[in-house]
Coordinates of C-alpha atoms and ligand atoms in Angstrom, one line a residue:
M1 CA 134.8 128.7 149.0
L2 CA 136.9 130.1 146.3
I3 CA 140.2 129.6 146.5
A4 CA 143.6 130.9 144.8
L5 CA 146.0 129.2 144.8
G6 CA 149.9 131.1 144.0
V7 CA 152.4 128.8 142.8
T8 CA 155.9 130.0 142.4
G9 CA 158.8 128.7 141.2
G10 CA 160.1 126.4 143.5
I11 CA 160.9 122.2 144.1
G12 CA 157.9 121.5 146.0
A13 CA 155.4 123.6 143.0
Y14 CA 155.0 119.8 142.1
K15 CA 152.9 119.7 145.7
A16 CA 150.8 122.3 144.3
V17 CA 148.8 119.7 142.4
E18 CA 147.8 117.8 146.2
V19 CA 147.4 120.6 147.9
A20 CA 144.6 121.3 145.0
R21 CA 143.5 117.8 145.3
G22 CA 142.7 118.1 149.1
L23 CA 141.4 121.6 149.1
Q24 CA 138.5 120.4 146.2
K25 CA 137.4 117.2 148.4
R26 CA 136.9 119.3 151.1
G27 CA 134.4 120.7 148.3
H28 CA 135.9 123.5 147.5
E29 CA 137.2 125.8 144.2
V30 CA 139.9 126.4 143.1
V31 CA 142.0 128.5 141.0
A32 CA 145.4 128.5 140.4
V33 CA 147.5 131.6 139.9
M34 CA 151.0 129.9 138.8
T35 CA 154.5 132.8 137.4
S36 CA 156.0 132.1 135.4
S37 CA 158.8 130.7 136.8
A38 CA 156.2 128.1 139.1
T39 CA 155.5 127.0 134.6
R40 CA 158.8 125.3 134.2
F41 CA 158.5 123.3 137.6
V42 CA 155.2 121.5 136.6
G43 CA 152.8 122.3 133.9
A44 CA 149.8 125.0 133.7
I45 CA 147.8 122.4 132.1
T46 CA 148.0 119.6 135.0
F47 CA 146.7 122.5 137.4
E48 CA 144.2 123.3 134.5
A49 CA 143.1 119.7 134.2
I50 CA 142.4 119.3 138.3
T51 CA 140.9 122.5 139.3
Q52 CA 138.9 122.5 135.6
R53 CA 139.7 126.1 135.7
R54 CA 141.7 128.5 133.7
V55 CA 144.6 128.4 134.9
I56 CA 146.3 132.6 135.9
T57 CA 150.2 132.6 134.6
D58 CA 150.2 136.0 133.7
Q59 CA 148.9 139.4 134.3
F60 CA 149.5 140.4 130.8
E61 CA 147.9 138.1 129.1
P62 CA 146.3 139.2 125.7
G63 CA 142.8 138.9 125.3
A64 CA 141.5 137.1 128.7
N65 CA 140.4 140.8 130.2
A66 CA 144.4 140.1 131.3
D67 CA 144.0 143.7 133.0
I68 CA 141.3 143.4 135.0
E69 CA 141.2 139.8 136.3
H70 CA 142.9 140.2 139.1
I71 CA 140.5 142.1 140.4
A72 CA 137.6 140.7 139.3
I73 CA 139.0 137.6 141.6
A74 CA 140.6 139.4 144.3
S75 CA 137.3 140.2 145.2
T76 CA 135.7 136.6 144.8
I77 CA 137.7 134.7 146.8
D78 CA 137.7 133.9 150.2
L79 CA 141.1 132.6 150.4
L80 CA 144.5 133.1 149.0
I81 CA 147.3 130.3 149.6
I82 CA 150.9 130.6 148.5
A83 CA 152.6 127.4 148.4
P84 CA 154.8 126.7 147.3
A85 CA 155.9 130.6 148.8
T86 CA 159.8 131.4 147.2
A87 CA 162.0 134.1 149.0
N88 CA 160.7 135.8 145.7
I89 CA 157.9 136.4 146.0
I90 CA 157.8 136.7 150.0
G91 CA 159.7 139.7 149.3
K92 CA 157.3 140.8 146.8
I93 CA 154.5 140.6 148.5
A94 CA 156.5 141.9 151.7
N95 CA 157.1 145.1 150.3
G96 CA 154.0 145.7 148.3
I97 CA 155.3 145.1 145.3
S98 CA 153.0 143.7 142.3
D99 CA 155.1 143.3 139.5
D100 CA 153.1 140.0 138.3
F101 CA 149.2 138.1 138.6
L102 CA 149.7 136.8 142.1
S103 CA 151.7 139.8 143.7
T104 CA 149.1 141.9 142.7
L105 CA 147.1 139.5 143.3
Y106 CA 147.8 139.7 147.2
I107 CA 147.9 143.8 147.1
A108 CA 144.7 143.5 145.5
T109 CA 142.3 141.1 147.9
R110 CA 140.7 141.3 151.1
A111 CA 140.7 137.9 151.8
P112 CA 142.4 136.1 154.4
V113 CA 146.6 135.0 153.1
L114 CA 148.1 131.5 153.7
V115 CA 151.6 131.5 152.5
A116 CA 153.7 128.2 152.6
P117 CA 157.2 129.1 152.6
A118 CA 159.4 126.6 151.3
M119 CA 162.7 127.8 150.0
N120 CA 167.2 126.7 151.1
T121 CA 167.6 126.2 154.5
Q122 CA 170.1 128.9 154.8
M123 CA 168.1 131.1 152.6
F124 CA 164.7 130.6 155.2
A125 CA 167.2 132.0 157.9
H126 CA 168.9 135.1 156.0
E127 CA 167.4 138.2 158.0
A128 CA 165.7 139.5 154.7
V129 CA 163.8 136.3 154.5
R130 CA 163.1 136.5 158.8
R131 CA 162.1 140.3 158.1
N132 CA 159.7 140.0 155.2
L133 CA 158.3 137.2 157.5
D134 CA 157.9 139.0 159.9
T135 CA 156.4 142.1 158.4
L136 CA 153.4 139.7 156.7
A137 CA 152.6 138.3 160.2
A138 CA 152.4 141.4 161.5
R139 CA 149.9 142.1 158.9
G140 CA 148.2 139.1 158.9
V141 CA 149.6 136.4 156.5
R142 CA 149.6 132.8 158.8
F143 CA 151.6 130.3 157.4
V144 CA 152.2 126.4 157.4
E145 CA 155.7 126.2 158.8
P146 CA 158.2 124.8 156.3
G147 CA 159.1 120.8 156.9
E148 CA 162.4 119.7 157.7
G149 CA 163.7 116.8 155.8
Y150 CA 165.7 116.0 152.7
L151 CA 166.2 119.1 150.6
A152 CA 166.2 119.0 147.2
C153 CA 169.6 120.6 147.1
G154 CA 170.7 117.9 149.5
W155 CA 170.7 120.0 152.6
I156 CA 169.1 118.3 155.5
G157 CA 167.5 121.0 157.7
K158 CA 164.1 123.5 157.4
G159 CA 162.5 124.9 154.6
R160 CA 161.0 122.1 152.3
L161 CA 157.4 122.3 152.3
A162 CA 154.9 121.7 154.3
E163 CA 152.9 118.7 153.8
P164 CA 149.5 119.1 151.6
D165 CA 147.7 117.4 154.2
D166 CA 149.2 120.2 156.8
I167 CA 148.4 123.4 154.2
V168 CA 144.8 122.0 153.6
A169 CA 144.1 122.1 157.1
A170 CA 145.8 125.1 158.1
A171 CA 143.6 126.5 155.0
E172 CA 140.4 124.4 156.5
A173 CA 140.7 126.0 160.1
M174 CA 141.5 129.8 158.5
L175 CA 138.4 129.1 156.4
R176 CA 136.3 127.5 159.7
P177 CA 137.2 129.5 162.7
E178 CA 137.3 128.2 166.5
G179 CA 133.4 127.8 167.2
P180 CA 131.4 126.1 169.8
L181 CA 131.2 123.1 167.2
R182 CA 134.1 122.9 165.9
G183 CA 135.2 119.3 165.3
R184 CA 132.0 118.2 165.4
R185 CA 131.1 116.6 162.7
V186 CA 127.6 117.3 160.8
L187 CA 124.8 116.4 159.0
V188 CA 122.4 117.9 157.5
T189 CA 119.5 117.1 154.6
A190 CA 118.0 120.1 153.1
G191 CA 115.0 120.7 150.0
P192 CA 113.0 117.9 148.8
T193 CA 112.6 114.9 147.1
Y194 CA 111.7 114.4 143.7
E195 CA 110.2 110.5 143.2
D196 CA 110.3 110.4 139.4
L197 CA 107.1 107.9 137.7
D198 CA 108.9 108.0 133.9
P199 CA 111.7 109.0 132.3
V200 CA 109.9 113.2 132.6
R201 CA 107.7 113.3 135.6
Y202 CA 107.8 113.3 139.2
L203 CA 106.4 113.3 142.5
G204 CA 107.6 116.7 144.0
N205 CA 106.8 119.3 146.9
R206 CA 107.7 123.0 147.4
S207 CA 110.3 122.6 149.7
S208 CA 113.2 125.6 148.6
G209 CA 115.5 123.7 150.7
R210 CA 116.7 127.7 152.8
M211 CA 116.3 126.0 155.8
G212 CA 118.5 123.0 155.8
F213 CA 121.4 125.9 153.7
A214 CA 120.7 128.0 156.8
I215 CA 121.3 125.4 159.7
A216 CA 124.5 124.3 157.1
S217 CA 125.6 127.2 156.7
E218 CA 124.8 128.6 160.7
A219 CA 127.0 125.1 161.4
A220 CA 129.9 125.8 159.3
R221 CA 130.1 129.2 160.7
R222 CA 130.0 127.6 164.2
G223 CA 133.3 125.6 163.4
A224 CA 131.4 122.1 162.4
D225 CA 132.6 119.7 159.7
V226 CA 130.0 120.2 157.7
T227 CA 127.7 117.5 155.1
L228 CA 125.0 118.4 153.4
V229 CA 122.6 115.8 151.6
A230 CA 120.6 118.3 149.3
G231 CA 117.2 117.4 146.8
P232 CA 116.7 119.6 144.0
T233 CA 116.8 123.1 145.5
T234 CA 117.1 125.7 142.7
V235 CA 118.5 127.8 145.6
D236 CA 122.2 127.3 145.5
P237 CA 124.0 125.6 148.4
P238 CA 126.0 127.1 150.9
P239 CA 129.6 126.5 150.9
V240 CA 130.2 124.2 153.5
N241 CA 132.5 120.6 153.4
Q242 CA 130.5 118.8 151.4
V243 CA 127.8 118.9 149.5
V244 CA 125.6 115.7 148.0
R245 CA 123.5 116.1 145.8
V246 CA 120.4 113.6 145.9
R247 CA 116.9 113.2 144.2
G248 CA 114.6 110.8 145.3
A249 CA 114.0 108.8 149.7
E250 CA 115.3 106.1 148.4
E251 CA 119.0 108.1 147.0
M252 CA 118.8 110.4 150.5
Y253 CA 118.8 107.2 152.2
R254 CA 121.3 105.5 151.6
A255 CA 123.5 108.9 151.1
V256 CA 122.2 109.5 155.3
L257 CA 122.2 106.3 156.0
S258 CA 126.5 105.4 154.5
R259 CA 127.8 108.6 156.7
A260 CA 125.3 108.9 159.5
E261 CA 127.6 106.7 162.0
R262 CA 130.6 109.5 161.4
M263 CA 128.4 112.2 162.9
Q264 CA 127.9 113.3 165.6
V265 CA 124.6 115.5 164.6
V266 CA 122.0 114.4 162.3
I267 CA 119.7 117.0 161.2
M268 CA 116.4 115.6 159.0
A269 CA 115.3 119.0 157.7
A270 CA 114.9 117.6 154.0
A271 CA 111.1 117.1 152.9
V272 CA 110.8 113.9 152.0
A273 CA 108.9 112.6 149.9
D274 CA 106.3 109.7 152.3
Y275 CA 105.8 107.8 148.9
A276 CA 107.2 107.1 145.5
P277 CA 105.7 105.3 142.7
A278 CA 105.5 101.8 143.0
A279 CA 107.7 101.7 140.0
R280 CA 109.7 104.0 137.7
A281 CA 107.9 103.6 133.6
P282 CA 111.2 103.0 131.6
Q283 CA 109.3 105.6 129.3
K284 CA 107.2 108.6 128.9
V285 CA 103.1 107.0 130.2
P286 CA 101.4 108.0 126.8
K287 CA 98.1 110.1 128.1
G288 CA 95.2 107.5 128.7
G289 CA 91.3 107.6 130.0
D290 CA 90.0 110.4 131.9
T291 CA 91.5 109.6 135.8
M292 CA 93.8 107.8 135.9
T293 CA 95.4 106.0 139.1
L294 CA 98.9 105.8 140.5
V295 CA 99.6 103.0 142.8
L296 CA 102.7 104.2 145.5
K297 CA 104.3 102.8 148.5
K298 CA 106.3 104.2 151.7
T299 CA 109.5 105.1 150.7
P300 CA 112.2 104.8 153.9
D301 CA 111.8 106.6 156.9
I302 CA 115.5 108.0 157.4
L303 CA 114.7 109.5 160.9
A304 CA 113.2 106.9 162.0
E305 CA 115.2 104.3 161.2
L306 CA 118.4 106.0 162.4
G307 CA 116.5 106.5 165.4
Q308 CA 115.6 102.8 165.6
R309 CA 119.8 102.6 165.0
R310 CA 119.9 104.4 167.8
V311 CA 117.9 102.6 170.4
A312 CA 118.7 99.1 169.5
S313 CA 122.8 100.2 169.8
G314 CA 122.5 102.9 172.8
D315 CA 124.8 104.6 171.0
G316 CA 124.5 107.2 167.5
P317 CA 124.9 110.8 166.2
L318 CA 122.2 113.1 167.5
L319 CA 119.1 113.3 165.6
V320 CA 116.5 116.6 164.9
G321 CA 113.8 116.1 162.8
F322 CA 111.1 118.4 161.5
A323 CA 107.3 118.7 161.2
A324 CA 105.1 120.1 158.8
E325 CA 102.2 120.4 160.7
T326 CA 99.1 122.2 159.2
E327 CA 96.6 121.4 163.1
D328 CA 97.5 120.6 166.4
V329 CA 101.1 121.4 165.7
V330 CA 102.7 120.8 168.9
A331 CA 100.9 117.4 170.1
R332 CA 101.7 116.1 166.5
A333 CA 104.8 117.0 166.1
T334 CA 105.6 115.5 170.2
A335 CA 104.1 112.2 169.5
K336 CA 106.4 112.3 166.2
R337 CA 109.1 112.6 168.3
E338 CA 108.7 110.1 170.6
E339 CA 107.7 107.7 166.9
K340 CA 111.0 108.3 165.3
H341 CA 113.1 108.3 168.4
A342 CA 114.5 112.6 167.8
D343 CA 116.5 114.4 170.6
L344 CA 115.1 117.3 169.0
I345 CA 111.4 117.6 166.4
V346 CA 111.5 121.2 165.1
A347 CA 107.4 121.7 164.1
N348 CA 106.7 124.3 161.3
D349 CA 103.5 125.5 160.9
V350 CA 102.9 125.5 157.2
S351 CA 99.2 126.4 156.7
R352 CA 100.5 130.0 157.6
A353 CA 102.1 132.2 154.7
D354 CA 105.2 133.6 156.2
A355 CA 106.2 130.3 157.3
G356 CA 107.6 126.9 155.7
C357 CA 108.0 126.4 151.9
G358 CA 109.7 128.7 150.0
V359 CA 109.7 131.7 151.7
E360 CA 112.4 133.5 154.3
T361 CA 111.3 133.7 157.3
N362 CA 109.8 130.8 159.3
A363 CA 108.0 130.8 162.9
V364 CA 108.7 126.8 164.5
T365 CA 108.4 125.1 168.0
I366 CA 110.9 123.2 169.0
I367 CA 110.3 120.1 170.8
G368 CA 112.6 118.4 173.3
R369 CA 112.9 115.6 175.1
N370 CA 112.3 117.9 178.6
G371 CA 110.8 121.1 177.3
V372 CA 108.5 123.3 174.3
E373 CA 110.7 126.4 172.8
S374 CA 107.9 128.3 170.4
L375 CA 110.1 131.3 168.7
P376 CA 108.0 133.7 166.8
V377 CA 108.5 134.7 162.9
Q378 CA 111.5 135.9 161.9
S379 CA 114.3 134.6 159.3
K380 CA 115.2 130.5 158.5
T381 CA 119.3 132.5 159.5
R382 CA 118.1 132.8 163.2
I383 CA 116.0 130.0 163.6
A384 CA 119.1 128.3 162.4
A385 CA 120.6 129.6 164.7
A386 CA 118.3 128.9 167.9
I387 CA 117.8 125.3 166.5
L388 CA 121.8 124.5 166.8
D389 CA 122.0 126.5 170.2
R390 CA 119.9 123.9 171.9
L391 CA 121.7 121.5 169.9
E392 CA 125.3 123.0 171.3
K393 CA 123.6 122.7 174.6
L394 CA 123.1 118.8 174.6
L395 CA 125.7 118.1 172.7
S396 CA 127.5 119.3 176.4
E397 CA 125.0 117.2 178.7
S398 CA 125.8 114.3 176.6
P399 CA 128.6 112.1 177.6
A400 CA 132.4 111.6 175.9
K401 CA 130.4 110.3 172.2
A402 CA 128.4 113.0 171.8
G403 CA 125.5 111.3 170.6
H404 CA 125.3 108.7 173.7
Y405 CA 120.9 108.1 173.2
D406 CA 119.4 108.2 176.6
R407 CA 117.4 105.0 176.1
S408 CA 114.6 106.5 178.7
Ligands
CTP501 N1 111.4 111.7 157.4 C1 112.9 110.8 157.0 N2 112.2 110.4 155.8 C2 110.8 110.5 155.3 C3 110.2 110.8 156.2 C4 110.3 111.8 156.4 O1 113.7 110.8 157.5 N3 110.8 109.4 153.8 C5 111.6 113.0 158.1 C6 111.9 114.5 157.6 O2 113.3 115.3 156.8 C7 111.5 115.0 158.9 C8 110.5 114.2 159.6 O3 110.8 113.1 159.2 O4 112.0 115.7 159.6 C9 108.6 114.3 159.1 O5 108.9 114.4 158.4 P1 107.2 114.5 158.0 O6 107.1 114.6 156.2 O7 106.9 116.2 158.4 O8 106.5 113.8 158.9 P2 106.1 112.4 158.2 O9 106.6 111.4 160.1 O10 106.2 111.6 157.4 O11 104.3 112.4 159.5 P3 103.3 113.3 158.6 O12 103.3 113.1 157.3 O13 102.3 111.7 158.3 O14 102.7 113.6 158.9

């Protein structure tokens, strides 16, 4: 998600650098907006280097479409954070004064706002400041309480900027509202894999990634901490906690296996190649005779490996697989569920024009240990919601460690 990080002129301004980094680590894009006094504490260049974006420092900067930029950013950001927020900016935004970029952005945006006040204890306790804070709170602004400790002015008390980690956590909580999957770590794979033949050619498939993206997005909406492992897709991935881009099956295998242990749910929506060229030619292969033979070798089956590990240890994430079938859909998918020791298999009839690869809709059958549920053609978003409803039920039935596997 895109977050505007407003930095004002307080001694804690240097900590905002850590806030920017923390947000980026969580997969967010950050645009820093500095007041002119903030630039006296930290250089704009520091934020520019970290955020990899131009830092907005002045509303009337010539040549930068400055007069409309705050409106453009105002409508694209998902969250506005002000950290540190001085008594001055709190006073301005509480009272609708917009005399610089940051205070104007506050007025112009409809994104939620998070404020991390930082000031001297006496100032923080002053009635004028308290009133402004109350006004903002009544308007829905959220706060990260200042910490207690040594202040730069030598006093001990409330006023020091909250720790960057706490600000990042508060931002995350605002972006990912309370939901039934809150606190659950979910890994979703999506898209095709490309298996390289030589530096310019590959074997791929027509998966667009939309089904996996819809699941990842819905899981995030329900409050889950989502890691998306995506093959090469042309559709952009949704904003989730972490997006890991991979190319081939082998790389996807490593990306998933190295993270699976920390997950409560792994959903394999990717169309992983079953075979890859036995060897990748280091140079472009020149044209030869009329026919050409490719030698392929089996790729590691990620879902089957996760299933095996869970059977061996009796513990591990809940596993959801997909099965792309063209005939005997339910029977084949049921067999796949058992072979791969998955909790759910979502079977796709890819012979239909309105379901499966490359289209916005899908029709699936969800096959569990004790039941088969067929969903008619509908948007991939609604299919994602139905799959997650089933998963939520499974999670609520599982004992303490969500992924405990019933060997039966
Ligand atoms: N899968 C995987 N690793 C692979 C191949 C597939 O993790 N190397 C996963 C897919 O992401 C999907 C499920 O296994 O969730 C089923 O994949 P599919 O290709 O439909 O089935 P296969 O078991 O490969 O059988 P077949 O292609 O013969 O139908």
